[in-house]
PDB file of C-alpha atoms in Angstrom:
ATOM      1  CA  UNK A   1      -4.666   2.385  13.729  1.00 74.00           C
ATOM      2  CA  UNK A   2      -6.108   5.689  12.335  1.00 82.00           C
ATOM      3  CA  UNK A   3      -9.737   5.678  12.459  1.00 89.00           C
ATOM      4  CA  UNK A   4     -10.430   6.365   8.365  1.00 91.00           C
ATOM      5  CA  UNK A   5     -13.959   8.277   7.023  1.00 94.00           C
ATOM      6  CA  UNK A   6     -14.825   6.712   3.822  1.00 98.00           C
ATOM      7  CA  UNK A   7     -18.039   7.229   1.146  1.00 98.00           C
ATOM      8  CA  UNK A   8     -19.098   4.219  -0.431  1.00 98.00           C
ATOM      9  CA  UNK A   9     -20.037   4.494  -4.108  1.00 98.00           C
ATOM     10  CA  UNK A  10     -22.091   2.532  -5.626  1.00 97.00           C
ATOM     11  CA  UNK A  11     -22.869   3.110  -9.312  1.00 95.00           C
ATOM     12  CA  UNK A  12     -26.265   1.561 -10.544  1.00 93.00           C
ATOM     13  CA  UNK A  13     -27.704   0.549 -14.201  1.00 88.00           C
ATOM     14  CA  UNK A  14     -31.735  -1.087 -14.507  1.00 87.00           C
ATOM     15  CA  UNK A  15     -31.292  -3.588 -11.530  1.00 87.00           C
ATOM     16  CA  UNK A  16     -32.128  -1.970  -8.941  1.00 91.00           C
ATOM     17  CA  UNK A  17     -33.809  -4.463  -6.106  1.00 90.00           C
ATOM     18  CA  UNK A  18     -29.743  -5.839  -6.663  1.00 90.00           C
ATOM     19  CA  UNK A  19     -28.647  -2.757  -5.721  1.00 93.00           C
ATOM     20  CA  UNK A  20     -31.128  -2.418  -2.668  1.00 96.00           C
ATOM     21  CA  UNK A  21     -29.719  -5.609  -1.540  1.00 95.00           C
ATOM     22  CA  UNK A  22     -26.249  -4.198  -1.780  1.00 96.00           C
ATOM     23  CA  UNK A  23     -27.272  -1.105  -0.315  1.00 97.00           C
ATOM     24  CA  UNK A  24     -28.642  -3.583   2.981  1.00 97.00           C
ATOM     25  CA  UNK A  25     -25.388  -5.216   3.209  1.00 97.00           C
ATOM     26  CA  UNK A  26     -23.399  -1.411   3.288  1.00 98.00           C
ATOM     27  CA  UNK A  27     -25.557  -0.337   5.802  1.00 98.00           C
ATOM     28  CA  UNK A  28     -26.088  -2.941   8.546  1.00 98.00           C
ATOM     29  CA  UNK A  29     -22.418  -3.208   8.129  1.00 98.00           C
ATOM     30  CA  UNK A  30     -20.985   0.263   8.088  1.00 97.00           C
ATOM     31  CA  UNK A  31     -21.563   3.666   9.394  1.00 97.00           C
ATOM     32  CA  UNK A  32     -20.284   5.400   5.891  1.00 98.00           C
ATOM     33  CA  UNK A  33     -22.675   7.319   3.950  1.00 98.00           C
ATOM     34  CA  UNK A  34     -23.531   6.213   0.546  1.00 98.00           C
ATOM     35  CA  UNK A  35     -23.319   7.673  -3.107  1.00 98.00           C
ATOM     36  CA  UNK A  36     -25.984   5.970  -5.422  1.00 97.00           C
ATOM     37  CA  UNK A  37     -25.223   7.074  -8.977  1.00 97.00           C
ATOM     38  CA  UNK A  38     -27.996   5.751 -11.030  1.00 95.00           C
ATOM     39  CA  UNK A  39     -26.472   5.346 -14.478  1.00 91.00           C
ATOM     40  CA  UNK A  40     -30.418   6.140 -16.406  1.00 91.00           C
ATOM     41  CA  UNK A  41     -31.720   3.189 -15.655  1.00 87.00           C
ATOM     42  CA  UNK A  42     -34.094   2.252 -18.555  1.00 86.00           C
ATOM     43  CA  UNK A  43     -37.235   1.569 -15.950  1.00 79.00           C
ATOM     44  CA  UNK A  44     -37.720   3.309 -12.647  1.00 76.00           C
ATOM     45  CA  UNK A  45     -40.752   2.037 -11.233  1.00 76.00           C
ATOM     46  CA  UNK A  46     -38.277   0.062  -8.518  1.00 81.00           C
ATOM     47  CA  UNK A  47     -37.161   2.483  -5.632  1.00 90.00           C
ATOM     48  CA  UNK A  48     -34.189   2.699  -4.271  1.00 94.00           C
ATOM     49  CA  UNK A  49     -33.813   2.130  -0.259  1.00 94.00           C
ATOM     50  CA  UNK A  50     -34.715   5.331   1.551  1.00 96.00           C
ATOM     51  CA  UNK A  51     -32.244   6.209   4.424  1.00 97.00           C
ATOM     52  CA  UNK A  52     -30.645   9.251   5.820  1.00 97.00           C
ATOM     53  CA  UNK A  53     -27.160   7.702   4.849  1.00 98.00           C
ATOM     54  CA  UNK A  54     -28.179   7.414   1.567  1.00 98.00           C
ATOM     55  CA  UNK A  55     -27.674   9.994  -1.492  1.00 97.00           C
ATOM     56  CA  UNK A  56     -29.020   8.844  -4.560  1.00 96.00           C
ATOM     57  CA  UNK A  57     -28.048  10.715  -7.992  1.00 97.00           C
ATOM     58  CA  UNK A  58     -29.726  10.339 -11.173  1.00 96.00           C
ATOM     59  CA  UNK A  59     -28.434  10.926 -14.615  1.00 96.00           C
ATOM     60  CA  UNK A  60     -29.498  11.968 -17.492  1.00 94.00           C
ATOM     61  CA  UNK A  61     -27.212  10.387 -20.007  1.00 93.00           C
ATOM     62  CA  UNK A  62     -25.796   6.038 -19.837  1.00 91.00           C
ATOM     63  CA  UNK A  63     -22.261   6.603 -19.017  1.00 92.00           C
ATOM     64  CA  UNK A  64     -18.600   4.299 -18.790  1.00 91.00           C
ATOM     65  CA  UNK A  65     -18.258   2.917 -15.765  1.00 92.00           C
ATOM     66  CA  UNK A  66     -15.313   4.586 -15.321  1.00 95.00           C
ATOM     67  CA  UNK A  67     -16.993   7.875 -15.594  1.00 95.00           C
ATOM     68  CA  UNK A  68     -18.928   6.959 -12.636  1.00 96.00           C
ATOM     69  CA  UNK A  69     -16.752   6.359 -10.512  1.00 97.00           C
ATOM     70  CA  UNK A  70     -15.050   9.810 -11.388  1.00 97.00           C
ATOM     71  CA  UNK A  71     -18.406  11.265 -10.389  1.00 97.00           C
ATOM     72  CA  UNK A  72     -18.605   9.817  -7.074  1.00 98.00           C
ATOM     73  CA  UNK A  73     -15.085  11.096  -6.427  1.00 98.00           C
ATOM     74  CA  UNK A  74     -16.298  14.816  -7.079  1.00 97.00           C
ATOM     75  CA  UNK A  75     -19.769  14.261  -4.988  1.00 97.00           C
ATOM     76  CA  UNK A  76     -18.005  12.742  -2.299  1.00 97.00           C
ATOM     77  CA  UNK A  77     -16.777  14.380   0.718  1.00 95.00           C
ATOM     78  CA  UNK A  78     -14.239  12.294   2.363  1.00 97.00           C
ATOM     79  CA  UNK A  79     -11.123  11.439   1.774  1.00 97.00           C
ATOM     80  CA  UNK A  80     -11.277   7.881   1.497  1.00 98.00           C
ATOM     81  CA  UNK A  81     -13.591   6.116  -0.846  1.00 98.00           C
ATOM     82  CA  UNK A  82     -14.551   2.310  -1.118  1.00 98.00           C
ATOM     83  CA  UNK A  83     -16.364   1.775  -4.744  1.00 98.00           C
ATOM     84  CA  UNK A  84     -18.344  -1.338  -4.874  1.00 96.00           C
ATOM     85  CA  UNK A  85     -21.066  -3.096  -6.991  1.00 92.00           C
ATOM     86  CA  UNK A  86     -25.066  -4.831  -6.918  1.00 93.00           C
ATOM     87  CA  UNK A  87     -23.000  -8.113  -6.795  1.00 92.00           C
ATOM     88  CA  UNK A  88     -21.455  -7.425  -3.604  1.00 94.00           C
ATOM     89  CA  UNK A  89     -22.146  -8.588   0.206  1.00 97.00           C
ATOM     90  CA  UNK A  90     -19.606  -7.400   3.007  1.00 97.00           C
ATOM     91  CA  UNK A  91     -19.497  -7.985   5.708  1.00 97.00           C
ATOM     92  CA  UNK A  92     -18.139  -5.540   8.485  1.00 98.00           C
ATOM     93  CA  UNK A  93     -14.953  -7.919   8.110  1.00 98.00           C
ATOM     94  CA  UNK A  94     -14.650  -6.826   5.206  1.00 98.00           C
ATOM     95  CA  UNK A  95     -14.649  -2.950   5.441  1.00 98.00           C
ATOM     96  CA  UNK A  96     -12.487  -3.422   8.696  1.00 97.00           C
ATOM     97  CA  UNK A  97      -9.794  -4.960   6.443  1.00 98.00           C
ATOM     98  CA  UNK A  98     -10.292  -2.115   3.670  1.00 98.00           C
ATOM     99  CA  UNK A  99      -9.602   0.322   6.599  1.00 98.00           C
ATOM    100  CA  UNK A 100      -6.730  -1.520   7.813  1.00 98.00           C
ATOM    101  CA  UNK A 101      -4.713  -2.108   4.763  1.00 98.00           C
ATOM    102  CA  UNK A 102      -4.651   1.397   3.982  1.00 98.00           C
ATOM    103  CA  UNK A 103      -3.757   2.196   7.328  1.00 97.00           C
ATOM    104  CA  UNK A 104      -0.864  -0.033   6.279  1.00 98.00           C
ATOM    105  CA  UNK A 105      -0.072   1.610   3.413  1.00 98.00           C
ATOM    106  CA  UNK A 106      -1.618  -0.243   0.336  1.00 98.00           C
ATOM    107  CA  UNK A 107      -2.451   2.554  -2.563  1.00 98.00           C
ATOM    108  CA  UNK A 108      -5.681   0.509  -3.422  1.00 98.00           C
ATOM    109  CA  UNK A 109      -7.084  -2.193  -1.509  1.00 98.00           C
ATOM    110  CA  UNK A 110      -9.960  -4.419  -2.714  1.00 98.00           C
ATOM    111  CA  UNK A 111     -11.177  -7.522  -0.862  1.00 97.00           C
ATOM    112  CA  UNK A 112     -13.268  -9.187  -4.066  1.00 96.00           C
ATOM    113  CA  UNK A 113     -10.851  -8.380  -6.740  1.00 94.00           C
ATOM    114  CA  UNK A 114     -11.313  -4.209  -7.397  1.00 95.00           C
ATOM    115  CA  UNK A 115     -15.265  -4.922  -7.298  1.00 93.00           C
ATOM    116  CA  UNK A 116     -14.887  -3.880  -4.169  1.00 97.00           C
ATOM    117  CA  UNK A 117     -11.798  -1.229  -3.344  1.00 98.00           C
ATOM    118  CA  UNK A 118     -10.745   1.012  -1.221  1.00 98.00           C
ATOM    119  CA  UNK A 119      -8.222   4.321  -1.015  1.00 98.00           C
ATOM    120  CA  UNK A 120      -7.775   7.405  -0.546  1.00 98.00           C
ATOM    121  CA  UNK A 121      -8.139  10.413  -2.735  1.00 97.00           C
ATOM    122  CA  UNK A 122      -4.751  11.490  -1.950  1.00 97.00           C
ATOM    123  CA  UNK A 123      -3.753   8.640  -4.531  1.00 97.00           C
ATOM    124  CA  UNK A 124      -5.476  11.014  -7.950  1.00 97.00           C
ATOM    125  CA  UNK A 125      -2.489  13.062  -7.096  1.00 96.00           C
ATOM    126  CA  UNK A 126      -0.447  10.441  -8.185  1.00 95.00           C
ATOM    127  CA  UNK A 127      -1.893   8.878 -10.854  1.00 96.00           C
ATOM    128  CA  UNK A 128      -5.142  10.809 -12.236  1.00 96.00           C
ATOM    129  CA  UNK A 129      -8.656  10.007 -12.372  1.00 97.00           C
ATOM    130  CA  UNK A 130     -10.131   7.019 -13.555  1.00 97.00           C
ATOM    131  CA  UNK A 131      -8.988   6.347 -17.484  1.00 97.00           C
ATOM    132  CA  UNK A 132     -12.747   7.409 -19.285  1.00 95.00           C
ATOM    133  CA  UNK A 133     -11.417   6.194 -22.785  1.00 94.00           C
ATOM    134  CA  UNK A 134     -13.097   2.477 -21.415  1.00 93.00           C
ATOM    135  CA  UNK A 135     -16.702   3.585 -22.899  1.00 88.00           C
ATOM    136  CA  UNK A 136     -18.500   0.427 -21.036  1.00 81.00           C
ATOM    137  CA  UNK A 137     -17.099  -2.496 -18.959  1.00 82.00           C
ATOM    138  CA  UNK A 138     -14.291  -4.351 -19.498  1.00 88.00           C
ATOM    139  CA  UNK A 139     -10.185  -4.184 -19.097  1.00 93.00           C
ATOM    140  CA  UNK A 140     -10.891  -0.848 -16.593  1.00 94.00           C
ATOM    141  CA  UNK A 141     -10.199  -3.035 -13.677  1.00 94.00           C
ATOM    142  CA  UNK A 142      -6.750  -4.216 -15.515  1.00 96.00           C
ATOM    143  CA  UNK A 143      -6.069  -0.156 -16.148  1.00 97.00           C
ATOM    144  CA  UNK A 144      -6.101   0.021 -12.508  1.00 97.00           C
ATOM    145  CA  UNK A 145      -3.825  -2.590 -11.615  1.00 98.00           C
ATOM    146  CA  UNK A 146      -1.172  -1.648 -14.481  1.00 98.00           C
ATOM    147  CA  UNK A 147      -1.232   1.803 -13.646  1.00 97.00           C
ATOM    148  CA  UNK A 148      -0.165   1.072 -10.022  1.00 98.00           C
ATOM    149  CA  UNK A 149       2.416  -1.329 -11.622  1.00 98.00           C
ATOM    150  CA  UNK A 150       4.343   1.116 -13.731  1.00 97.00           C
ATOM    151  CA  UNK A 151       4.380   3.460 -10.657  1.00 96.00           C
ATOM    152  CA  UNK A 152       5.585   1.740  -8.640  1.00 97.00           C
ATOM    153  CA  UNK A 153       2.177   1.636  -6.055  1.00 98.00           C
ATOM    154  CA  UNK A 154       1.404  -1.349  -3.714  1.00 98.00           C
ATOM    155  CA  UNK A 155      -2.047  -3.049  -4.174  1.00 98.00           C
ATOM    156  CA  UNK A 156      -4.111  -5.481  -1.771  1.00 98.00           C
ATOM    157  CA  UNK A 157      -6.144  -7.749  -4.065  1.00 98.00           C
ATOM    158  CA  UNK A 158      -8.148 -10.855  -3.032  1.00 97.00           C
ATOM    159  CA  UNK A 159     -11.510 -12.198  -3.631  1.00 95.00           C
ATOM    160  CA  UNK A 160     -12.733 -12.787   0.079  1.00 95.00           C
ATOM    161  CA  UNK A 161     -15.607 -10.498   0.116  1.00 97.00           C
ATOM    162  CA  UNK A 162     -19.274 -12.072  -0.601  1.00 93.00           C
ATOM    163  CA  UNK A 163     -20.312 -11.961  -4.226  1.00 88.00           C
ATOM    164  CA  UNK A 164     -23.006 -12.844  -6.225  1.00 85.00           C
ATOM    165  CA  UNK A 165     -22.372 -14.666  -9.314  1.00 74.00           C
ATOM    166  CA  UNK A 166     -24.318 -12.663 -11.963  1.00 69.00           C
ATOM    167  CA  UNK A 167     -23.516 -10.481 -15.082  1.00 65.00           C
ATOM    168  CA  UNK A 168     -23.058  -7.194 -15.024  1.00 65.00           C
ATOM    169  CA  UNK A 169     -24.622  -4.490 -15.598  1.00 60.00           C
ATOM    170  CA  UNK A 170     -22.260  -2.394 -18.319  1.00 55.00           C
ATOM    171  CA  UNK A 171     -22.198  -5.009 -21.002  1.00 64.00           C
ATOM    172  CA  UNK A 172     -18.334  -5.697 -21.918  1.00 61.00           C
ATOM    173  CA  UNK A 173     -17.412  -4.834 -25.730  1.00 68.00           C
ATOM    174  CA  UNK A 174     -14.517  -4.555 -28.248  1.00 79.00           C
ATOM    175  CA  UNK A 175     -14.347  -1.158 -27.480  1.00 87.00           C
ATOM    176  CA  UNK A 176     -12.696  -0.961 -24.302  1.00 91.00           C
ATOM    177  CA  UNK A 177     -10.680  -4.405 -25.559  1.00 92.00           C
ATOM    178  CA  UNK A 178      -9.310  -2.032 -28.481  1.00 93.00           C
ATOM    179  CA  UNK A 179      -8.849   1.125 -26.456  1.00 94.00           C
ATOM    180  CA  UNK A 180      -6.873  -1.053 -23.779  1.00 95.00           C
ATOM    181  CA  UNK A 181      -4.707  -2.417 -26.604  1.00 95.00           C
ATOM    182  CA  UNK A 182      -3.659   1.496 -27.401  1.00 95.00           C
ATOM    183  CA  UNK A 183      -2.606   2.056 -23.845  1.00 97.00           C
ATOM    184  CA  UNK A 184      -0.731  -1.014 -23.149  1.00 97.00           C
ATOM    185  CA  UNK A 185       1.332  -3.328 -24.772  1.00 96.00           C
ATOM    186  CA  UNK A 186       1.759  -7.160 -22.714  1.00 96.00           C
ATOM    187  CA  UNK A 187       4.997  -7.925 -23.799  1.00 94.00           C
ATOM    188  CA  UNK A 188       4.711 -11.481 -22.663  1.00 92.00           C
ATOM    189  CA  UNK A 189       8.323 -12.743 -24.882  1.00 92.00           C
ATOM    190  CA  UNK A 190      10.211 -10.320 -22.564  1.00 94.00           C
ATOM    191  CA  UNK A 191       8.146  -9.581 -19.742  1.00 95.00           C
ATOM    192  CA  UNK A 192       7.003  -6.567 -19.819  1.00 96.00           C
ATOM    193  CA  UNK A 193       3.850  -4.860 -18.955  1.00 97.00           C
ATOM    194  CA  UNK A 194       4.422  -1.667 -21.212  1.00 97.00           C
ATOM    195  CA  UNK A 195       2.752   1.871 -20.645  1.00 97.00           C
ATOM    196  CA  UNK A 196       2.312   3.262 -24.202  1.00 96.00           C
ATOM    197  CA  UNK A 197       0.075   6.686 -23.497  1.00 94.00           C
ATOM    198  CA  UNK A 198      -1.678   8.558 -20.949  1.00 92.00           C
ATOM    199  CA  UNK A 199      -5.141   7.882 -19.965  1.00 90.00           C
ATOM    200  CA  UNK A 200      -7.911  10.690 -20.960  1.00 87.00           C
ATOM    201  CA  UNK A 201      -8.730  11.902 -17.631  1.00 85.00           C
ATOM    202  CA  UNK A 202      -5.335  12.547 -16.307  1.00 88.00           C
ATOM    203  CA  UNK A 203      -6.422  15.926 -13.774  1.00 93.00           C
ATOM    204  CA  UNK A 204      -3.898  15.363 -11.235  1.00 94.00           C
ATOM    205  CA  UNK A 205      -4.614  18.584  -9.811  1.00 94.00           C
ATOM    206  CA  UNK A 206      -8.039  18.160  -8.653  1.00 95.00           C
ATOM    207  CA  UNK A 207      -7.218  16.744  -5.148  1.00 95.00           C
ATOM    208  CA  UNK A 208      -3.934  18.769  -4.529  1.00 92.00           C
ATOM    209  CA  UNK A 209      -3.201  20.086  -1.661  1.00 91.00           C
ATOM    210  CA  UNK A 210      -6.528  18.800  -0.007  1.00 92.00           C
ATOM    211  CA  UNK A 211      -5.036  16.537   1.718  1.00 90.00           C
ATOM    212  CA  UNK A 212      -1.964  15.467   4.008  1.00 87.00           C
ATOM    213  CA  UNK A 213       0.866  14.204   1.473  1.00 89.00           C
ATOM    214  CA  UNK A 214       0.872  10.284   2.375  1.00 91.00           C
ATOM    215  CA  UNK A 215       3.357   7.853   1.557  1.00 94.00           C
ATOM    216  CA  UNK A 216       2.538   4.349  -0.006  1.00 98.00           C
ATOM    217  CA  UNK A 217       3.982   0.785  -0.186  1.00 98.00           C
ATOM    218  CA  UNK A 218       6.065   0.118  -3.546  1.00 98.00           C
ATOM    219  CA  UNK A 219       4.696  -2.589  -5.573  1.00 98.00           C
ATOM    220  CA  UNK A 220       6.958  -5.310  -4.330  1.00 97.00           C
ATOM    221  CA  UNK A 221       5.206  -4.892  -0.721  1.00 98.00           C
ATOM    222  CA  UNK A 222       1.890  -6.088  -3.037  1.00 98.00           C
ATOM    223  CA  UNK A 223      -0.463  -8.595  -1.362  1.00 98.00           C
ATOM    224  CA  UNK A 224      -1.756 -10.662  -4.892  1.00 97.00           C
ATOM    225  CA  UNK A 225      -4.012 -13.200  -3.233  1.00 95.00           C
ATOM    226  CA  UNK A 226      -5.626 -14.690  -6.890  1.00 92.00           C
ATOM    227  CA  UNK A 227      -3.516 -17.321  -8.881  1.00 92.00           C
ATOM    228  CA  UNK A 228      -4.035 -15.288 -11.796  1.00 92.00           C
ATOM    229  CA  UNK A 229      -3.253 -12.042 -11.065  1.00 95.00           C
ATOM    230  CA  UNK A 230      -0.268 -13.113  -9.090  1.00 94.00           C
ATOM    231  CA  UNK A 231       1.047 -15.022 -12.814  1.00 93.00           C
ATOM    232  CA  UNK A 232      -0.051 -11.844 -14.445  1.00 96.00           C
ATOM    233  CA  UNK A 233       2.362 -10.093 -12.618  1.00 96.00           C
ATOM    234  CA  UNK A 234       5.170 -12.418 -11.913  1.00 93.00           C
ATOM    235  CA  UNK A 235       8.163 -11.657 -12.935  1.00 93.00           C
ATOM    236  CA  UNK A 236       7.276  -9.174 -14.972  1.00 95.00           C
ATOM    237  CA  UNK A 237       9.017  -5.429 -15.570  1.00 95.00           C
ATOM    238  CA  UNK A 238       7.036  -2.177 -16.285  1.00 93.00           C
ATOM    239  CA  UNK A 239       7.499   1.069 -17.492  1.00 92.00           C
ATOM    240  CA  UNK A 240       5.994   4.101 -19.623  1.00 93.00           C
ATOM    241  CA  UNK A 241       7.257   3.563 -23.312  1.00 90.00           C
ATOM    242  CA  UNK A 242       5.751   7.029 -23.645  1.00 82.00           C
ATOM    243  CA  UNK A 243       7.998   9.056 -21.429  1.00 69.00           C
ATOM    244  CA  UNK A 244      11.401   6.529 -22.849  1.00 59.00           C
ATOM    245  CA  UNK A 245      10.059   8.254 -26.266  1.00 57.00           C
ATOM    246  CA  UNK A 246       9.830  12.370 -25.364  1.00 55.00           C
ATOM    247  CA  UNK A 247      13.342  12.537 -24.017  1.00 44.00           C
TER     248      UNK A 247
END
């Protein structure tokens, strides 16, 4: 098995001693550096752990989660990346799966649902950077999974990793409900999952030719450990209504 460098994100708003415990977790059970991207948190008088693995970013404007996780793309400077959360609590288990399923082939592999992914940025080649149109939290992680669908990517998803049941901190709202309902159309009467537009932050080109070209596992070769993402998908046909319309 290859031996894979990865950067961990980990993207940060107001609860900070959550992310310290996160941070804990990442480090007693890894030997990646880290990416803190603290989203403007409202009150600062918490610190963040102080380590030399540990890169802490602060901004000056709230952003989408999604927007985030772009960021820690660009600050990052390996080529694999594992973007997790305050809720989460690997254990080396569970980065030594991330690692292997790639090795395998998965596009995107994440051990607590895509809390908690991992792959390589080889894969923006294929299918752009993170959609930015989701202004807060909510549907993103659904973007994700549909955009691997209609193209035909494998994905690893389970929810074995250690998680702590809280909210979150990017407070879900209609917005990213309505902007998902522009993209994609869930043609449940004929089973389709239906592509109708491009995301907003497309930028293939970013990553090109960085990297060795790799080759990934089609969607069938998915490993959909979750009753209801496997009944999500089941049976179900994609495509891009978009690209049936410009010919």
């Amino acid at each position: 098995m290859e031996k894979l460098c990865f950067t961990i994100g980990l993207p940060c708003r107001n609860r900070i001693n959550f992310c310290n415990q996160a941070l804990s977790y990442f480090l007693k059970n890894s030997n990646y550096n880290i990416i803190v991207i603290d989203d403007n948190s409202d009150n600062l008088d918490d610190k963040y752990l102080e380590h030399e693995r540990i890169k802490v970013i602060y901004n000056k404007e709230k952003k989408s989660l999604t927007s985030l996780w772009n960021q820690i793309l660009k600050e990052s400077e390996t080529q694999y990346i594992i973007l997790g959360g305050d809720k989460l609590r690997p254990k080396k288990k569970d980065f030594e799966l991330i690692e292997q399923k790639l090795n395998e082939g998965f596009a995107v592999v994440g051990t607590y649902m895509l809390g908690f992914m991992g792959f390589s940025k080889h894969l923006i080649t294929k299918i752009g950077f993170f959609d930015e149109g989701f202004k807060e939290s909510g549907f993103e992680d659904t973007d994700v999974m549909n955009t691997l669908f209609v193209n035909n990517l494998s994905l690893y998803f389970s929810q074995e990793t250690e998680y702590i049941q809280i909210g979150t901190g990017w407070q879900p709202n209609v917005v990213n409900g309505n902007y998902y309902r522009t993209k994609w159309l869930e043609d449940w009467e004929n089973n389709q999952i239906i592509q109708l537009k491009e995301g907003n932050n497309l930028d293939k080109e970013y990553f090109s030719g960085k990297f060795k070209d790799r080759e990934y596992l089609t969607w069938d070769k998915s490993e959909l450990k979750a009753d209801n993402i496997i009944n999500y998908y089941k049976n179900k046909t994609g495509f891009k209504q978009f690209k049936l319309n410009d010919k």
